[in-house]
Short mmCIF file of C-alpha atoms and ligand atoms in Angstrom, two decimals:
data_model
loop_
_atom_site.label_atom_id
_atom_site.label_comp_id
_atom_site.label_asym_id
_atom_site.label_seq_id
_atom_site.Cartn_x
_atom_site.Cartn_y
_atom_site.Cartn_z
CA MET A 57 180.78 -34.66 -0.56
CA ARG A 58 183.37 -36.08 1.84
CA ILE A 59 187.12 -36.69 1.79
CA ALA A 60 187.43 -40.44 1.32
CA ASP A 61 191.08 -41.03 0.53
CA ALA A 62 194.43 -39.32 1.07
CA GLU A 63 197.81 -40.29 -0.24
CA VAL A 64 201.33 -38.84 -0.04
CA ILE A 65 203.37 -39.44 -3.19
CA VAL A 66 207.13 -39.04 -2.86
CA CYS A 67 209.13 -39.11 -6.09
CA SER A 68 212.31 -37.77 -7.62
CA PRO A 69 212.05 -37.03 -11.36
CA GLY A 70 215.25 -34.97 -11.29
CA ARG A 71 214.74 -33.82 -7.72
CA ASN A 72 212.56 -34.80 -4.77
CA PHE A 73 208.89 -33.83 -4.61
CA VAL A 74 206.27 -34.61 -1.97
CA THR A 75 202.73 -34.47 -3.35
CA LEU A 76 199.46 -34.82 -1.45
CA ARG A 77 196.44 -36.22 -3.27
CA LEU A 78 193.04 -36.00 -1.59
CA THR A 79 190.10 -37.84 -3.17
CA THR A 80 186.41 -37.39 -2.37
CA ASP A 81 183.73 -40.07 -2.15
CA ASP A 82 182.43 -38.98 -5.55
CA GLY A 83 185.83 -39.44 -7.15
CA ILE A 84 187.17 -35.87 -7.40
CA SER A 85 190.81 -35.58 -6.50
CA GLY A 86 192.90 -32.54 -5.63
CA LEU A 87 196.67 -32.07 -5.40
CA GLY A 88 198.90 -30.08 -3.07
CA ASP A 89 202.68 -29.66 -3.11
CA ALA A 90 204.29 -30.49 0.27
CA THR A 91 207.92 -30.31 -0.83
CA LEU A 92 210.46 -28.88 1.63
CA ASN A 93 213.76 -29.06 -0.18
CA GLY A 94 216.35 -31.11 1.72
CA ARG A 95 213.91 -32.07 4.52
CA GLU A 96 211.23 -33.74 2.37
CA LEU A 97 210.42 -36.77 4.49
CA ALA A 98 209.70 -34.68 7.58
CA VAL A 99 206.65 -33.22 5.83
CA ALA A 100 205.65 -36.61 4.39
CA SER A 101 205.65 -38.02 7.94
CA TYR A 102 203.82 -34.99 9.37
CA LEU A 103 201.08 -35.58 6.81
CA ASN A 104 200.92 -39.37 6.97
CA ASP A 105 201.30 -39.77 10.70
CA HIS A 106 199.47 -36.74 12.03
CA VAL A 107 197.30 -34.90 9.50
CA LEU A 108 195.71 -37.41 7.13
CA PRO A 109 193.89 -39.33 9.90
CA LEU A 110 192.13 -36.03 10.74
CA LEU A 111 190.79 -35.49 7.22
CA ASP A 112 188.81 -38.65 6.67
CA GLY A 113 185.10 -37.90 6.22
CA ARG A 114 185.46 -34.10 6.28
CA ASP A 115 183.56 -31.84 3.88
CA PRO A 116 186.28 -30.62 1.45
CA PHE A 117 184.39 -27.35 0.86
CA LEU A 118 185.15 -26.20 4.43
CA ILE A 119 188.59 -24.86 3.49
CA GLU A 120 188.78 -22.08 6.08
CA ASP A 121 187.57 -24.38 8.85
CA ILE A 122 190.01 -27.15 7.97
CA TRP A 123 192.89 -24.65 7.77
CA HIS A 124 192.25 -23.40 11.29
CA PHE A 125 191.54 -26.89 12.58
CA LEU A 126 195.00 -27.97 11.44
CA TYR A 127 196.77 -24.75 12.47
CA LYS A 128 195.20 -24.10 15.86
CA GLY A 129 194.56 -27.77 16.51
CA ALA A 130 198.27 -28.64 16.37
CA TYR A 131 198.92 -26.22 19.26
CA TRP A 132 202.50 -25.90 17.86
CA ARG A 133 202.17 -23.00 15.49
CA ARG A 134 204.08 -21.98 12.36
CA GLY A 135 207.36 -23.54 11.21
CA PRO A 136 208.24 -24.81 7.73
CA VAL A 137 207.18 -28.43 8.27
CA THR A 138 203.79 -27.64 9.78
CA MET A 139 203.01 -24.90 7.29
CA ALA A 140 204.08 -26.95 4.25
CA ALA A 141 201.80 -29.76 5.42
CA ILE A 142 198.84 -27.42 6.02
CA GLY A 143 199.58 -25.70 2.72
CA ALA A 144 199.41 -28.97 0.80
CA VAL A 145 196.02 -29.84 2.33
CA ASP A 146 194.76 -26.33 1.61
CA VAL A 147 195.81 -26.34 -2.04
CA ALA A 148 194.36 -29.83 -2.60
CA LEU A 149 191.04 -28.55 -1.21
CA TRP A 150 191.03 -25.53 -3.56
CA ASP A 151 191.77 -27.92 -6.45
CA ILE A 152 188.83 -30.13 -5.43
CA LYS A 153 186.52 -27.14 -5.07
CA GLY A 154 187.44 -25.85 -8.51
CA LYS A 155 186.81 -29.24 -10.08
CA ALA A 156 183.54 -29.71 -8.19
CA LEU A 157 182.31 -26.28 -9.35
CA ASP A 158 183.81 -26.80 -12.81
CA THR A 159 185.93 -23.65 -12.77
CA PRO A 160 189.64 -22.76 -12.56
CA VAL A 161 190.89 -21.91 -9.06
CA TYR A 162 191.60 -18.30 -10.08
CA ASN A 163 187.84 -17.78 -10.40
CA LEU A 164 187.42 -18.81 -6.77
CA LEU A 165 190.07 -16.25 -5.77
CA GLY A 166 188.30 -13.29 -7.32
CA GLY A 167 188.77 -13.93 -11.03
CA GLN A 168 191.36 -13.02 -13.62
CA ALA A 169 192.77 -9.58 -12.74
CA ARG A 170 195.26 -9.53 -15.65
CA GLU A 171 195.93 -11.30 -18.93
CA GLY A 172 198.88 -13.35 -17.74
CA VAL A 173 201.42 -13.75 -14.98
CA LEU A 174 204.69 -11.90 -15.67
CA VAL A 175 207.66 -14.16 -14.94
CA TYR A 176 211.41 -13.79 -14.67
CA GLY A 177 213.99 -16.29 -15.82
CA HIS A 178 217.41 -17.10 -14.37
CA ALA A 179 220.57 -16.10 -16.23
CA ASN A 180 223.61 -17.64 -14.55
CA GLY A 181 227.24 -17.73 -15.62
CA LEU A 182 230.71 -18.42 -14.33
CA ASP A 183 231.68 -14.90 -15.32
CA ILE A 184 230.00 -11.69 -16.46
CA ASP A 185 230.21 -12.54 -20.18
CA ALA A 186 228.62 -15.93 -19.65
CA THR A 187 225.83 -14.39 -17.53
CA LEU A 188 225.12 -11.78 -20.19
CA GLN A 189 225.01 -14.43 -22.91
CA ALA A 190 222.52 -16.41 -20.82
CA ALA A 191 220.48 -13.23 -20.29
CA ALA A 192 220.39 -12.54 -24.03
CA ARG A 193 219.15 -16.08 -24.57
CA TYR A 194 216.27 -15.51 -22.14
CA VAL A 195 215.36 -12.29 -23.89
CA ASP A 196 215.38 -14.18 -27.22
CA MET A 197 213.08 -16.80 -25.69
CA GLY A 198 210.56 -14.05 -24.96
CA TYR A 199 211.24 -13.43 -21.27
CA ARG A 200 210.40 -9.90 -20.16
CA ALA A 201 212.46 -9.97 -16.95
CA VAL A 202 215.69 -11.74 -16.05
CA ARG A 203 217.56 -12.45 -12.82
CA LEU A 204 221.36 -12.17 -13.14
CA GLN A 205 223.85 -14.14 -11.03
CA THR A 206 227.53 -14.48 -11.77
CA GLY A 207 230.70 -16.15 -10.51
CA ILE A 208 232.91 -13.97 -8.32
CA PRO A 209 236.68 -13.83 -9.03
CA GLY A 210 238.52 -15.57 -6.21
CA LEU A 211 235.52 -17.65 -5.11
CA PRO A 212 235.49 -21.18 -6.53
CA ALA A 213 231.72 -21.74 -6.11
CA VAL A 214 228.93 -19.32 -5.24
CA TYR A 215 225.14 -19.39 -5.08
CA GLY A 216 223.36 -18.96 -8.36
CA VAL A 217 226.07 -20.23 -10.68
CA GLY A 218 225.24 -23.77 -11.55
CA ARG A 219 225.13 -26.61 -13.90
CA GLY A 220 223.36 -25.71 -17.09
CA ASP A 221 221.74 -22.37 -17.67
CA LEU A 222 218.08 -23.45 -17.76
CA PHE A 223 217.77 -25.98 -14.97
CA TYR A 224 219.90 -24.51 -12.18
CA GLU A 225 219.62 -25.67 -8.55
CA PRO A 226 222.24 -27.78 -6.89
CA THR A 227 221.78 -30.72 -4.55
CA SER A 228 224.15 -33.42 -3.47
CA GLN A 229 223.38 -36.94 -2.32
CA ASP A 230 225.81 -37.84 0.44
CA MET A 231 227.06 -34.74 2.20
CA PRO A 232 226.20 -31.16 1.24
CA ASP A 233 228.49 -29.48 -1.30
CA GLU A 234 230.40 -26.58 0.17
CA GLU A 235 230.52 -23.16 -1.46
CA SER A 236 232.73 -20.23 -0.56
CA TRP A 237 232.14 -16.64 0.34
CA SER A 238 233.77 -13.24 0.63
CA THR A 239 231.47 -10.26 1.09
CA GLU A 240 234.27 -7.91 0.01
CA ALA A 241 234.83 -9.72 -3.31
CA TYR A 242 231.10 -9.92 -3.92
CA LEU A 243 230.37 -6.25 -3.21
CA HIS A 244 233.20 -5.27 -5.51
CA HIS A 245 232.07 -7.43 -8.41
CA VAL A 246 228.27 -7.29 -8.60
CA PRO A 247 227.99 -3.61 -9.61
CA LYS A 248 230.24 -4.43 -12.61
CA LEU A 249 227.80 -7.14 -13.66
CA PHE A 250 224.91 -4.71 -13.73
CA ALA A 251 226.88 -1.91 -15.37
CA GLN A 252 227.80 -4.25 -18.23
CA ALA A 253 224.30 -5.72 -18.31
CA ARG A 254 222.77 -2.27 -18.89
CA ASP A 255 225.32 -1.58 -21.62
CA ALA A 256 224.46 -4.86 -23.31
CA LEU A 257 220.71 -5.10 -22.70
CA GLY A 258 219.63 -1.48 -22.33
CA TYR A 259 217.15 -0.29 -19.71
CA ASN A 260 213.97 -1.90 -21.06
CA VAL A 261 214.50 -5.34 -19.54
CA PRO A 262 213.74 -5.52 -15.81
CA LEU A 263 216.77 -7.06 -14.06
CA LEU A 264 216.79 -8.81 -10.70
CA HIS A 265 219.46 -10.09 -8.35
CA ASP A 266 219.51 -12.47 -5.35
CA ALA A 267 222.06 -11.93 -2.55
CA HIS A 268 220.80 -15.11 -0.87
CA HIS A 269 220.88 -13.89 2.73
CA ARG A 270 224.62 -13.19 2.82
CA LEU A 271 224.95 -9.54 3.82
CA THR A 272 224.48 -7.45 6.93
CA PRO A 273 222.04 -4.54 6.71
CA ILE A 274 224.76 -1.91 6.24
CA GLU A 275 226.49 -4.03 3.56
CA ALA A 276 223.15 -4.46 1.83
CA ALA A 277 222.60 -0.71 2.03
CA ARG A 278 225.93 -0.13 0.30
CA LEU A 279 225.13 -2.66 -2.42
CA GLY A 280 221.70 -1.13 -2.94
CA GLN A 281 223.29 2.32 -3.34
CA ARG A 282 225.89 1.09 -5.80
CA LEU A 283 223.20 -0.62 -7.88
CA GLU A 284 220.91 2.39 -8.04
CA PRO A 285 222.19 3.63 -11.44
CA TYR A 286 221.21 0.29 -12.99
CA ASP A 287 217.51 0.37 -12.01
CA LEU A 288 217.07 -3.09 -10.55
CA PHE A 289 213.56 -4.51 -10.46
CA TRP A 290 214.60 -5.90 -7.07
CA LEU A 291 217.46 -6.86 -4.82
CA GLU A 292 216.42 -10.13 -3.19
CA ASP A 293 217.21 -11.58 0.25
CA ALA A 294 219.92 -9.04 0.93
CA VAL A 295 220.01 -10.10 4.59
CA PRO A 296 218.44 -12.93 6.55
CA ALA A 297 215.06 -11.62 7.67
CA GLU A 298 214.58 -13.13 11.10
CA LEU A 299 215.37 -9.63 12.39
CA GLN A 300 212.72 -7.70 10.53
CA GLU A 301 213.84 -4.29 11.81
CA GLY A 302 217.23 -4.86 10.12
CA PHE A 303 215.50 -3.77 6.93
CA ARG A 304 215.02 -0.26 8.36
CA ILE A 305 218.77 0.30 7.96
CA ILE A 306 218.77 -0.84 4.33
CA ARG A 307 215.65 1.13 3.55
CA SER A 308 216.97 4.36 4.99
CA HIS A 309 220.01 4.28 2.67
CA THR A 310 218.83 3.09 -0.72
CA THR A 311 215.98 3.32 -3.19
CA THR A 312 216.82 -0.03 -4.82
CA PRO A 313 213.59 -2.08 -4.45
CA LEU A 314 213.82 -4.89 -1.92
CA ALA A 315 212.33 -8.39 -2.04
CA VAL A 316 212.41 -11.00 0.69
CA GLY A 317 210.46 -13.94 2.04
CA GLU A 318 211.05 -17.21 0.16
CA VAL A 319 211.75 -18.95 3.48
CA PHE A 320 208.83 -17.34 5.31
CA ASN A 321 206.02 -19.63 6.36
CA SER A 322 203.62 -17.24 8.07
CA ILE A 323 202.21 -13.74 7.94
CA HIS A 324 203.98 -13.15 11.27
CA ASP A 325 207.36 -13.49 9.51
CA CYS A 326 206.63 -10.39 7.44
CA GLN A 327 204.09 -8.39 9.43
CA GLN A 328 206.60 -5.66 10.37
CA LEU A 329 208.34 -5.70 6.99
CA ILE A 330 204.99 -5.05 5.34
CA THR A 331 203.30 -2.66 7.72
CA GLU A 332 206.41 -0.45 8.00
CA GLN A 333 206.81 -0.56 4.20
CA LEU A 334 210.37 -1.83 4.56
CA ILE A 335 210.14 -4.01 1.45
CA ASP A 336 208.64 -3.73 -2.01
CA PHE A 337 208.00 -7.39 -2.84
CA ILE A 338 206.99 -10.29 -0.62
CA ARG A 339 208.36 -13.64 -1.85
CA ALA A 340 206.37 -16.02 0.36
CA THR A 341 205.04 -18.87 -1.69
CA VAL A 342 201.94 -21.06 -1.71
CA ALA A 343 203.64 -24.31 -0.69
CA HIS A 344 205.67 -22.94 2.20
CA ALA A 345 203.34 -20.28 3.56
CA GLY A 346 200.28 -22.29 4.46
CA GLY A 347 198.67 -22.65 1.04
CA LEU A 348 196.45 -20.30 -0.94
CA THR A 349 194.30 -19.43 2.07
CA HIS A 350 197.20 -17.99 4.04
CA LEU A 351 199.10 -16.49 1.11
CA VAL A 352 196.03 -14.54 0.07
CA ARG A 353 195.91 -13.12 3.61
CA ILE A 354 199.55 -12.03 3.29
CA ALA A 355 198.83 -10.47 -0.11
CA HIS A 356 195.89 -8.50 1.27
CA LEU A 357 198.01 -7.12 4.13
CA ALA A 358 200.72 -6.29 1.60
CA GLU A 359 198.26 -4.51 -0.69
CA LEU A 360 197.41 -2.05 2.07
CA HIS A 361 201.10 -1.16 2.40
CA HIS A 362 202.20 -0.82 -1.24
CA VAL A 363 203.96 -4.17 -1.24
CA ARG A 364 203.55 -6.40 -4.28
CA THR A 365 203.90 -10.17 -4.58
CA GLY A 366 206.91 -11.92 -6.11
CA CYS A 367 206.41 -15.58 -5.30
CA HIS A 368 209.30 -17.98 -5.01
CA GLY A 369 209.10 -20.43 -7.92
CA PRO A 370 212.16 -22.66 -7.84
CA VAL A 371 212.52 -26.05 -9.48
CA ASP A 372 212.61 -27.58 -6.02
CA LEU A 373 208.86 -26.98 -5.79
CA SER A 374 206.72 -29.11 -8.09
CA PRO A 375 204.45 -28.04 -10.95
CA VAL A 376 201.58 -28.35 -8.46
CA ASN A 377 202.99 -25.37 -6.53
CA LEU A 378 203.69 -23.44 -9.72
CA ALA A 379 200.12 -23.97 -10.91
CA ALA A 380 198.73 -22.77 -7.55
CA SER A 381 201.03 -19.76 -7.67
CA LEU A 382 199.80 -18.89 -11.17
CA HIS A 383 196.12 -18.97 -10.15
CA PHE A 384 197.08 -16.74 -7.20
CA GLY A 385 199.14 -14.40 -9.40
CA LEU A 386 196.40 -14.09 -12.00
CA ALA A 387 193.79 -13.15 -9.40
CA VAL A 388 195.48 -11.14 -6.67
CA HIS A 389 195.36 -7.37 -7.24
CA ASN A 390 198.88 -6.50 -5.99
CA PHE A 391 200.71 -9.11 -8.04
CA GLY A 392 204.25 -8.07 -8.95
CA ILE A 393 206.12 -10.88 -10.69
CA GLN A 394 206.49 -14.67 -10.51
CA GLU A 395 209.78 -16.57 -10.49
CA TYR A 396 209.95 -19.22 -13.21
CA MET A 397 212.67 -21.83 -13.52
CA ARG A 398 211.89 -24.56 -16.01
CA HIS A 399 211.37 -28.04 -14.58
CA THR A 400 213.14 -30.99 -16.16
CA GLU A 401 211.30 -32.95 -18.85
CA ASP A 402 210.90 -35.88 -16.45
CA THR A 403 209.23 -33.60 -13.91
CA ASP A 404 206.88 -32.23 -16.56
CA ARG A 405 205.96 -35.79 -17.59
CA VAL A 406 205.21 -36.85 -14.00
CA PHE A 407 203.09 -33.70 -13.49
CA PRO A 408 201.23 -32.99 -16.76
CA HIS A 409 199.88 -29.47 -16.57
CA ALA A 410 197.73 -26.90 -18.33
CA TYR A 411 199.92 -23.86 -17.62
CA ALA A 412 201.94 -22.52 -20.50
CA PHE A 413 204.58 -19.85 -21.18
CA ASP A 414 203.83 -17.32 -23.87
CA ASP A 415 205.68 -14.11 -24.66
CA GLY A 416 207.08 -13.55 -21.17
CA TYR A 417 203.92 -14.54 -19.31
CA LEU A 418 202.67 -17.77 -17.82
CA HIS A 419 198.96 -18.55 -17.79
CA PRO A 420 197.51 -21.34 -15.60
CA GLY A 421 195.09 -22.45 -18.33
CA ASP A 422 191.35 -22.76 -18.01
CA ARG A 423 190.91 -26.29 -16.77
CA PRO A 424 188.75 -26.71 -13.64
CA GLY A 425 190.79 -26.69 -10.44
CA LEU A 426 194.54 -26.15 -10.69
CA GLY A 427 194.97 -27.82 -14.08
CA VAL A 428 197.74 -30.16 -13.00
CA ASP A 429 197.82 -33.94 -12.52
CA VAL A 430 200.26 -36.50 -11.22
CA ASP A 431 201.08 -39.71 -13.08
CA THR A 432 201.63 -42.03 -10.11
CA GLU A 433 202.85 -44.95 -12.20
CA LEU A 434 205.56 -42.82 -13.78
CA ALA A 435 206.34 -41.19 -10.41
CA ALA A 436 207.10 -44.65 -9.01
CA ALA A 437 209.85 -45.00 -11.60
CA PHE A 438 211.69 -42.08 -9.91
CA PRO A 439 212.20 -43.13 -6.27
CA TYR A 440 213.17 -40.67 -3.53
CA ARG A 441 216.89 -40.16 -2.89
CA ARG A 442 218.14 -38.20 0.09
CA ALA A 443 219.57 -34.88 -1.12
CA TYR A 444 221.07 -31.82 0.53
CA LEU A 445 221.33 -28.19 -0.42
CA PRO A 446 224.87 -26.76 -0.29
CA VAL A 447 226.35 -25.05 2.74
CA ASN A 448 228.55 -21.99 2.55
CA ARG A 449 231.81 -21.00 4.27
CA LYS A 450 233.80 -17.78 4.39
CA LEU A 451 237.36 -18.00 3.13
CA ASP A 452 238.63 -18.66 6.68
CA GLY A 453 236.26 -21.61 7.05
CA THR A 454 233.52 -19.95 9.11
CA VAL A 455 230.08 -21.26 8.25
CA HIS A 456 227.99 -18.55 6.61
CA SER A 457 224.43 -18.37 5.26
CA TRP A 458 224.07 -20.30 2.03
C1 GCO B 35 215.40 -18.48 -5.52
C2 GCO B 35 215.93 -19.24 -4.35
C3 GCO B 35 216.34 -20.64 -4.66
C4 GCO B 35 216.62 -21.37 -3.34
C5 GCO B 35 216.10 -22.76 -3.34
C6 GCO B 35 216.34 -23.48 -2.03
O1 GCO B 35 215.47 -17.27 -5.48
O2 GCO B 35 214.86 -19.12 -6.41
O3 GCO B 35 216.88 -18.49 -3.67
O4 GCO B 35 217.41 -20.59 -5.52
O5 GCO B 35 217.99 -21.41 -3.12
O6 GCO B 35 214.76 -22.74 -3.66
O7 GCO B 35 215.65 -24.67 -1.99
MG1 MG B 36 216.09 -16.48 -3.70
#
């Protein structure tokens, strides 16, 4: 069997997605998600102009060889564009292998290690009451874990508080929207959210929170301490993680579990965080961290160091990524939790899929391969539109992490 055709499909059924489809000479096709939110066309070009010409005629079963050929062969290692492109090829190859062997991808990764993949939903609100109402709605829908984000008094717009409570994630078409930030106001308010949440929801629902890279280590340590009475499942992205040893400071002050890594694209981004046991959950995801081949390597390193997985699963990655993440989460031993934001109906129609939500868990389904398709005719009805993520400024106008 040989790779005979490769195609990059760019569409925007609600938001932009870049999808790679590889097809073999005997007609089996596999999909990979190559979406890099806000910089989509860079990956499309990397694939079209540089990677696809290298794949023609290759044996799609040689996944490990092709991964290293693309990684080492580029000379320029790591980086979100390179790793998203390699990841898309990798996932498409796993999809092809599953279909060729007539088995779901999770069977190729070691088999089903649990009944389903525990997910968390996103409860957002302009104020604490609205967030708690959204959380109650998720619990009613059967979710067994919920992330809470709320508006902060004095800040007109902050991360995590968006349009609609099921489909959150902002983008803007012309120039990025600008949000505002005050660490003082935030640190003062968030403990109130979780105090009220525990009063309203009790202690049986795991609760999560995302600080979206806005704090310094000592500020994060303080927040972690203040949140300890409320038993968070995790505090996410408390600080930007380029400086991995920054987490030593947080770790030495608080027992609140820490998660980080949605922007990581390589095992080298988290090697120290994992081997020094500075975090509890690694959030690297299939699409951005070099595909299933590389993410499994990260998970195995993490398993040795008591770190569990908690893959990023935003709506700005397509159902192809979510499906891959579910096969991974079903099979990997040290799975922790999977993020789950619902895609729009248009997105679900463009990417018909076998995965399904039931009673707080997602299951990838038992179709051979990933169990997800792309309807290219329908995709063409949703053309790409340039879109930006927001940027963030402190109250004095200084640019801050978004
Ligand atoms: C999350 C993330 C997202 C990101 C988004 C950027 O925890 O789901 O922080 O909300 O902001 O994926 O593209
Ligand atoms: Mg996050």
